[in-house]
PDB file of C-alpha atoms in Angstrom:
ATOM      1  CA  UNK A 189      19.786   4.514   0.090  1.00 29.00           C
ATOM      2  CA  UNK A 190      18.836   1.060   1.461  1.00 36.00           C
ATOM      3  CA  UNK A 191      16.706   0.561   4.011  1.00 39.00           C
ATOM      4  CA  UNK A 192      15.295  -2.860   5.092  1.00 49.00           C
ATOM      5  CA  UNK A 193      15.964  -4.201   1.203  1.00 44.00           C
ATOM      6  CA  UNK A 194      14.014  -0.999  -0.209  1.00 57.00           C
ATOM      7  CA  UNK A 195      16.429   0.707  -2.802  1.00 51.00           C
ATOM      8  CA  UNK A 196      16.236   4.376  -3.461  1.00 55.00           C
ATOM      9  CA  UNK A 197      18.667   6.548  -5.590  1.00 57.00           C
ATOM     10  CA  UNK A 198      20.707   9.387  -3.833  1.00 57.00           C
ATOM     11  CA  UNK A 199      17.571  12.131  -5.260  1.00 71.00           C
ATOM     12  CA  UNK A 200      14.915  10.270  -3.311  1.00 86.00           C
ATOM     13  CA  UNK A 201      12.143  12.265  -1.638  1.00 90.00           C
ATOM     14  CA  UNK A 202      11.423   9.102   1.226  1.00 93.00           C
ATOM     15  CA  UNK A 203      13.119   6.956   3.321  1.00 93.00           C
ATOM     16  CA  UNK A 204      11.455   3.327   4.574  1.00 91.00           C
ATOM     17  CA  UNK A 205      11.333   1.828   7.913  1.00 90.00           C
ATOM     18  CA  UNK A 206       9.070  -0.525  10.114  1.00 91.00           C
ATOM     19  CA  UNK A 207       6.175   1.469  12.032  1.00 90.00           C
ATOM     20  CA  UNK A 208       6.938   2.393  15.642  1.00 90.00           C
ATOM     21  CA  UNK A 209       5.540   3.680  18.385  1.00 90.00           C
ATOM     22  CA  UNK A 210       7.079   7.000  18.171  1.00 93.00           C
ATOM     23  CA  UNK A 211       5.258   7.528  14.924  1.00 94.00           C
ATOM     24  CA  UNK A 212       1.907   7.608  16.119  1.00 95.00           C
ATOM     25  CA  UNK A 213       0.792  11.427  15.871  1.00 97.00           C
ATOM     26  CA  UNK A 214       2.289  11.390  12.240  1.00 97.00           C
ATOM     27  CA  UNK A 215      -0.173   7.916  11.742  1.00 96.00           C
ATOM     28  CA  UNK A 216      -2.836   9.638  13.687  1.00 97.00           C
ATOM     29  CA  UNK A 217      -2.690  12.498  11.052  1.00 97.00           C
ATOM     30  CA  UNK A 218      -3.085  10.500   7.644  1.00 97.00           C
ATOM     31  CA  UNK A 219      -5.130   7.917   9.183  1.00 96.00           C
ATOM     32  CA  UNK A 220      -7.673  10.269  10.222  1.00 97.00           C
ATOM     33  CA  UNK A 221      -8.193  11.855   6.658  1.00 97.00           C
ATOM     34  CA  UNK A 222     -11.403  10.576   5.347  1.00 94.00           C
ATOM     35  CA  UNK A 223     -10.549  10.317   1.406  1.00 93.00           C
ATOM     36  CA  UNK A 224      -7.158   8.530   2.742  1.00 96.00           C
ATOM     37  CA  UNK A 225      -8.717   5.930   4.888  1.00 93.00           C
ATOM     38  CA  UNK A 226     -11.579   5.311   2.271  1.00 90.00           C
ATOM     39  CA  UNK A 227      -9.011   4.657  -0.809  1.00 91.00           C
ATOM     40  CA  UNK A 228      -6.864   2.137   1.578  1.00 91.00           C
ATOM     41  CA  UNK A 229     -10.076   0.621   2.638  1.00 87.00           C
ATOM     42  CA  UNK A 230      -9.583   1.151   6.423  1.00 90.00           C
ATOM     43  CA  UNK A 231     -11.988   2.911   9.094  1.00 91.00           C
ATOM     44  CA  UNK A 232     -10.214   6.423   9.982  1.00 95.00           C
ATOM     45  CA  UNK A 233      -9.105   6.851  12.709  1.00 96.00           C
ATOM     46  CA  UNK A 234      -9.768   9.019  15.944  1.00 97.00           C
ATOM     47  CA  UNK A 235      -7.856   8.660  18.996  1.00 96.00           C
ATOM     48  CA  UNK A 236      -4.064   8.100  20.076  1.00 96.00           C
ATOM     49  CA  UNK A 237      -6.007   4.245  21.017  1.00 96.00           C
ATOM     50  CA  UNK A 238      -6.919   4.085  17.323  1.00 96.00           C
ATOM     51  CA  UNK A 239      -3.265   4.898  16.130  1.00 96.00           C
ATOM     52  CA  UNK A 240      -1.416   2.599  18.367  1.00 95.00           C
ATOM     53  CA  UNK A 241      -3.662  -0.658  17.557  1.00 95.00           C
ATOM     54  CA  UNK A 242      -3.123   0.535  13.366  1.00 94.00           C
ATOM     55  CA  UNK A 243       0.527   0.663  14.123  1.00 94.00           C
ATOM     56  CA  UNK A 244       0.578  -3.073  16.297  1.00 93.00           C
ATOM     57  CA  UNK A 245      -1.106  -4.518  12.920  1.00 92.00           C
ATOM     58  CA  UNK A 246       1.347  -2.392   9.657  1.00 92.00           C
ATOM     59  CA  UNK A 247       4.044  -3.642  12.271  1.00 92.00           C
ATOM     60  CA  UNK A 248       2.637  -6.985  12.957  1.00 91.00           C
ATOM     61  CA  UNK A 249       2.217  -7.293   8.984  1.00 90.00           C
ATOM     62  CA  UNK A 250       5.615  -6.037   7.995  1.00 90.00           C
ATOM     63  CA  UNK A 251       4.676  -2.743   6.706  1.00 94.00           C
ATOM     64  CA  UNK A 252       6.704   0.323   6.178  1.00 94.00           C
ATOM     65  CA  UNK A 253       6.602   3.456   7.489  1.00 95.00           C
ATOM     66  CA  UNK A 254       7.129   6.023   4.295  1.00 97.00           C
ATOM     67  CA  UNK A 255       9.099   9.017   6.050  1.00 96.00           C
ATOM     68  CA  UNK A 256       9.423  12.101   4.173  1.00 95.00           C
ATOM     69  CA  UNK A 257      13.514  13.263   4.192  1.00 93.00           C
ATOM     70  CA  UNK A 258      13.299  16.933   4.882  1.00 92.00           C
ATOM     71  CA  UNK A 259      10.867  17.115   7.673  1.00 93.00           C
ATOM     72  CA  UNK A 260      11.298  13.248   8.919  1.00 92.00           C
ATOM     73  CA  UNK A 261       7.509  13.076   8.861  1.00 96.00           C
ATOM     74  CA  UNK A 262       5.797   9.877   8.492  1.00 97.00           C
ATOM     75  CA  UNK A 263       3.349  10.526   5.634  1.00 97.00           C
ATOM     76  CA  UNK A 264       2.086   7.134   4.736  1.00 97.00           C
ATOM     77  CA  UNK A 265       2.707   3.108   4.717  1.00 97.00           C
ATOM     78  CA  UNK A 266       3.369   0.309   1.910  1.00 97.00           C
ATOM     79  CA  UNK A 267       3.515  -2.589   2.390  1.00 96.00           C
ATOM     80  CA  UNK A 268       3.678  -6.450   0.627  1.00 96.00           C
ATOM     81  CA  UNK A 269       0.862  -9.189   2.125  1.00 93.00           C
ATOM     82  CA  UNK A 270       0.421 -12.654   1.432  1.00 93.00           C
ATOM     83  CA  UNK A 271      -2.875 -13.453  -1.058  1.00 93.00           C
ATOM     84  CA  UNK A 272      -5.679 -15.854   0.295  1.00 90.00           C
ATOM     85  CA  UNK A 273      -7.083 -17.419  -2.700  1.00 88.00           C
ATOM     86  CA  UNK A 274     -10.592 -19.052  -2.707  1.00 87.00           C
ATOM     87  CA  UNK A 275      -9.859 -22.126  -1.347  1.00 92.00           C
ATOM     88  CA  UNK A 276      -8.641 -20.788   1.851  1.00 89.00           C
ATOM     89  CA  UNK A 277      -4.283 -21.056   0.985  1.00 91.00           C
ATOM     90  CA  UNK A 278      -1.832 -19.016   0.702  1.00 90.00           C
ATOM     91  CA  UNK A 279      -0.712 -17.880  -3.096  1.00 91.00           C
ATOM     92  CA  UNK A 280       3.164 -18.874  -3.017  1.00 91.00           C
ATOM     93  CA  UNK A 281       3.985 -16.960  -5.672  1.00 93.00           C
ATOM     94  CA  UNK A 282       2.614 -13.637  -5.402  1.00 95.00           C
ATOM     95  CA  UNK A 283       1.799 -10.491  -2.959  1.00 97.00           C
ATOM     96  CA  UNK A 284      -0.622  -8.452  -2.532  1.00 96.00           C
ATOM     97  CA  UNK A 285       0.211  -4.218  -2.461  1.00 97.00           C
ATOM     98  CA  UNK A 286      -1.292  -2.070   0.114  1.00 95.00           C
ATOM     99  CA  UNK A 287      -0.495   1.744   0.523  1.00 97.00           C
ATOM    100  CA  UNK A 288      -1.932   4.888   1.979  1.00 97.00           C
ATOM    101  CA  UNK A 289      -0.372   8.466   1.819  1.00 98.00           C
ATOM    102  CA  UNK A 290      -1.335  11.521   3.784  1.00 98.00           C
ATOM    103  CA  UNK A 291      -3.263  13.611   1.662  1.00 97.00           C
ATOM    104  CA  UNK A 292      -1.169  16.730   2.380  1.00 97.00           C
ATOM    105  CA  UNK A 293       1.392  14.791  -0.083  1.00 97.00           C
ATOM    106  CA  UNK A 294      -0.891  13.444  -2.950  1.00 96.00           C
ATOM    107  CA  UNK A 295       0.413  14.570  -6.473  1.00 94.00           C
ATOM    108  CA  UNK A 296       4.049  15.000  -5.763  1.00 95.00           C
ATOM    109  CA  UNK A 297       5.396  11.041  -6.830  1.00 95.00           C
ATOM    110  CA  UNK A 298       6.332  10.055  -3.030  1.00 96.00           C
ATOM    111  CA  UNK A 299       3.842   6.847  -3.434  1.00 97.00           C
ATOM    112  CA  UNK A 300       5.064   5.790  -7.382  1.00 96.00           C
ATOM    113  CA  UNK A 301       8.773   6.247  -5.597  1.00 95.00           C
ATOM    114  CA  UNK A 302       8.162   4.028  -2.865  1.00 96.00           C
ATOM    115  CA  UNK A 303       6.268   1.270  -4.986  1.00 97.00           C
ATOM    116  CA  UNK A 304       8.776   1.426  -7.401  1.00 96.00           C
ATOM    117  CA  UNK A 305      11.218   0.487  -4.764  1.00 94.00           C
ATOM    118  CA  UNK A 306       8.788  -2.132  -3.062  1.00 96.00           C
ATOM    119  CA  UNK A 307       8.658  -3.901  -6.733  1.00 96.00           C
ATOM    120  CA  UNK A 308      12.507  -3.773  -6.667  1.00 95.00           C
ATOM    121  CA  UNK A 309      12.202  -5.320  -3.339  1.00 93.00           C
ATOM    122  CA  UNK A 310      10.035  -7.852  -4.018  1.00 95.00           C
ATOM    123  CA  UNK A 311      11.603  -9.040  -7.118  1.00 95.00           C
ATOM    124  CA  UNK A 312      14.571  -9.856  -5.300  1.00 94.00           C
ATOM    125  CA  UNK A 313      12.863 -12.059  -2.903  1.00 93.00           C
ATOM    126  CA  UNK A 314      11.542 -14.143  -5.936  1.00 94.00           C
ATOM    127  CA  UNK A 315       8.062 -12.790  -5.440  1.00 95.00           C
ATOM    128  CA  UNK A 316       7.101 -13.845  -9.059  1.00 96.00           C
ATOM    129  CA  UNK A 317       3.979 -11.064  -9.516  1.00 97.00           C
ATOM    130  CA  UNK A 318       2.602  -8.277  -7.198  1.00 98.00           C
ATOM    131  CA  UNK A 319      -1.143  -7.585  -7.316  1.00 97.00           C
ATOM    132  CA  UNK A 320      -3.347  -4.719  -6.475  1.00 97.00           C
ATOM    133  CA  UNK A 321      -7.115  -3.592  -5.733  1.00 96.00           C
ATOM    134  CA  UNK A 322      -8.114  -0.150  -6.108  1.00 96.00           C
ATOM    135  CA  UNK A 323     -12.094   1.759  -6.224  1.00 94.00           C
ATOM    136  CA  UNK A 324     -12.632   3.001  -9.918  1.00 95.00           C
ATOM    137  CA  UNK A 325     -13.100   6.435  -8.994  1.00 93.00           C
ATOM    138  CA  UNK A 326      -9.502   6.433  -7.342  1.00 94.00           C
ATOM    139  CA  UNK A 327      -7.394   7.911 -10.683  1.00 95.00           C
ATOM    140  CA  UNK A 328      -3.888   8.844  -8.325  1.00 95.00           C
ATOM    141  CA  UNK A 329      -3.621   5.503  -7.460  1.00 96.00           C
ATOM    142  CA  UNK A 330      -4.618   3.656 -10.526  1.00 97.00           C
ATOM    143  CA  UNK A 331      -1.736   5.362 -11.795  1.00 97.00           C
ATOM    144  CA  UNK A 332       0.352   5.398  -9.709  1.00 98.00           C
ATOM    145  CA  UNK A 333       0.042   1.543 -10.575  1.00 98.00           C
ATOM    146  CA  UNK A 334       0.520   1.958 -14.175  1.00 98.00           C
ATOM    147  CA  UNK A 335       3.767   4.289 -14.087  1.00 97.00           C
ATOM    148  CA  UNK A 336       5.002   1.374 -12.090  1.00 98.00           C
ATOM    149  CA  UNK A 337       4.033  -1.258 -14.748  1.00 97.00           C
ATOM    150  CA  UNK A 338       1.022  -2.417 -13.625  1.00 98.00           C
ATOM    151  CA  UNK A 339      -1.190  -4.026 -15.679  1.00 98.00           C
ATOM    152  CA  UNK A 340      -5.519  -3.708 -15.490  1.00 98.00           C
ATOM    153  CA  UNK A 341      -6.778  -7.536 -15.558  1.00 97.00           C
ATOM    154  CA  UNK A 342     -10.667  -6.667 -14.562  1.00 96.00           C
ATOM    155  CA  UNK A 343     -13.128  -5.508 -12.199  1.00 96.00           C
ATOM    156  CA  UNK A 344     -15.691  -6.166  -9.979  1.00 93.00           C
ATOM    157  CA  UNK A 345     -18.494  -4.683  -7.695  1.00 93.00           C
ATOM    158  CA  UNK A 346     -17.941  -4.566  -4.003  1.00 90.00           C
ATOM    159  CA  UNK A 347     -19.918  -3.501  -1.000  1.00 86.00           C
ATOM    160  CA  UNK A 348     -18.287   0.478   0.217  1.00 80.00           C
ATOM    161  CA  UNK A 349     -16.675   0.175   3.961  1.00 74.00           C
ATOM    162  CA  UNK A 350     -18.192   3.165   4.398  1.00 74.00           C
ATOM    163  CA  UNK A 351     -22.018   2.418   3.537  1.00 77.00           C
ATOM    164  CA  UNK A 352     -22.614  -1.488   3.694  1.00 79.00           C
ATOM    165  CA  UNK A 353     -25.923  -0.904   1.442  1.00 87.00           C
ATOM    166  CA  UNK A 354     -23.677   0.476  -1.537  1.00 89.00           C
ATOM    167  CA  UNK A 355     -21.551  -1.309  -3.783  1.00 92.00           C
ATOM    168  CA  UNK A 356     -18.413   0.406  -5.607  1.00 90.00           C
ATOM    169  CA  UNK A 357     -16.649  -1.054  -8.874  1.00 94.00           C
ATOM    170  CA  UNK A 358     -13.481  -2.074  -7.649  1.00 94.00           C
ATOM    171  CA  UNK A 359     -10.595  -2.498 -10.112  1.00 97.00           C
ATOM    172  CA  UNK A 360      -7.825  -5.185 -10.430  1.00 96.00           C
ATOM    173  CA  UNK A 361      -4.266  -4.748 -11.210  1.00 98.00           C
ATOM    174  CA  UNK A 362      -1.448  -6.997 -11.619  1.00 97.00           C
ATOM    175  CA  UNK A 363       2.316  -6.760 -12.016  1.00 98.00           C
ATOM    176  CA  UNK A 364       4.683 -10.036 -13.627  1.00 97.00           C
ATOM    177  CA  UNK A 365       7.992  -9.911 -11.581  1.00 95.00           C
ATOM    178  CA  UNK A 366       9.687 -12.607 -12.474  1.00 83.00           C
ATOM    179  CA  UNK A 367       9.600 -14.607 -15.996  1.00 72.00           C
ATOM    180  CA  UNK A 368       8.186 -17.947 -15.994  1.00 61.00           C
ATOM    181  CA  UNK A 369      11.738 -19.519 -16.675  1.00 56.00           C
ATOM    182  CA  UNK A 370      13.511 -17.518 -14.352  1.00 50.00           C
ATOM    183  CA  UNK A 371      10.655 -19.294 -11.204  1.00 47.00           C
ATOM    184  CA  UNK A 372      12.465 -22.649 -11.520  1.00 45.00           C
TER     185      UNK A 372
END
């Protein structure tokens, strides 16, 4: 299946599309779960209000709603964003993955399935490497990241969304797309 450059075989569990308005209950759902909204590093959320401004910025930032086939449930988001280095710019070469899956569907490979095809999807765009942040303590989604080729490059201590007096160990991940001669 193809939808919006996203490649999936004929056994997958998810389709892709952008966010819409109609979606909102099934954002309203995962984006309320506390453990979900803590690993994607977002404040849940509480009210109808709360799900329609989340859904003007996924759309706003081209992310994809992850619908599950048999139900046609919207159980999470991934999505590609552009990297702002130190100096303020824009990295040319490289994206930065963000995801977040309704808990009700951790454990069963819908997330390694859609950033498997998000890689694929980025790779043809010339995106030359994909990057990723995760907390330490998240194990799914570290790997999640490694069955998708990921690679650990280091970490570093943050301050929690949750509690601005605690800091977490955040860890860094990055994926090589294309070769170096294959970028010119």
């Amino acid at each position: 299946m193809e939808t919006k450059g996203a490649k999936y075989d004929g056994n997958s569990k998810i389709d892709t599309a952008p966010i819409s308005k109609k979606d909102w209950q099934d954002v309203l759902e995962y984006g309320s779960q506390e453990q979900v909204a803590k690993r994607a590093n977002f404040t849940p959320l509480r009210t109808k209000r709360d799900a329609f401004s989340f859904e003007r910025v996924l759309f706003r930032d081209g992310v994809l709603a992850l619908e599950e086939k048999s139900s046609a449930k919207v159980i999470g988001n991934i999505g590609a964003f552009e990297i702002i280095k130190a100096d303020g710019l824009v990295e040319k070469n490289g994206r930065e993955v963000g995801y977040a899956l309704n808990q009700d569907f951790w454990g069963q490979g819908f997330m390694t399935e859609a950033l498997a095809a998000l890689c694929k999807l980025e790779r043809s765009k010339k995106t030359s490497f994909l990057q990723a942040r995760v907390y330490a303590d998240n194990l799914a989604s570290q790997k999640v990241l490694q069955k998708n080729g990921f690679k650990f490059q280091g970490d570093r201590e943050v301050f929690d969304v949750f509690q601005s007096n605690k800091k977490i160990l955040e860890l860094f991940y990055v994926k090589m797309l294309v070769q170096k001669e294959e970028r010119f």
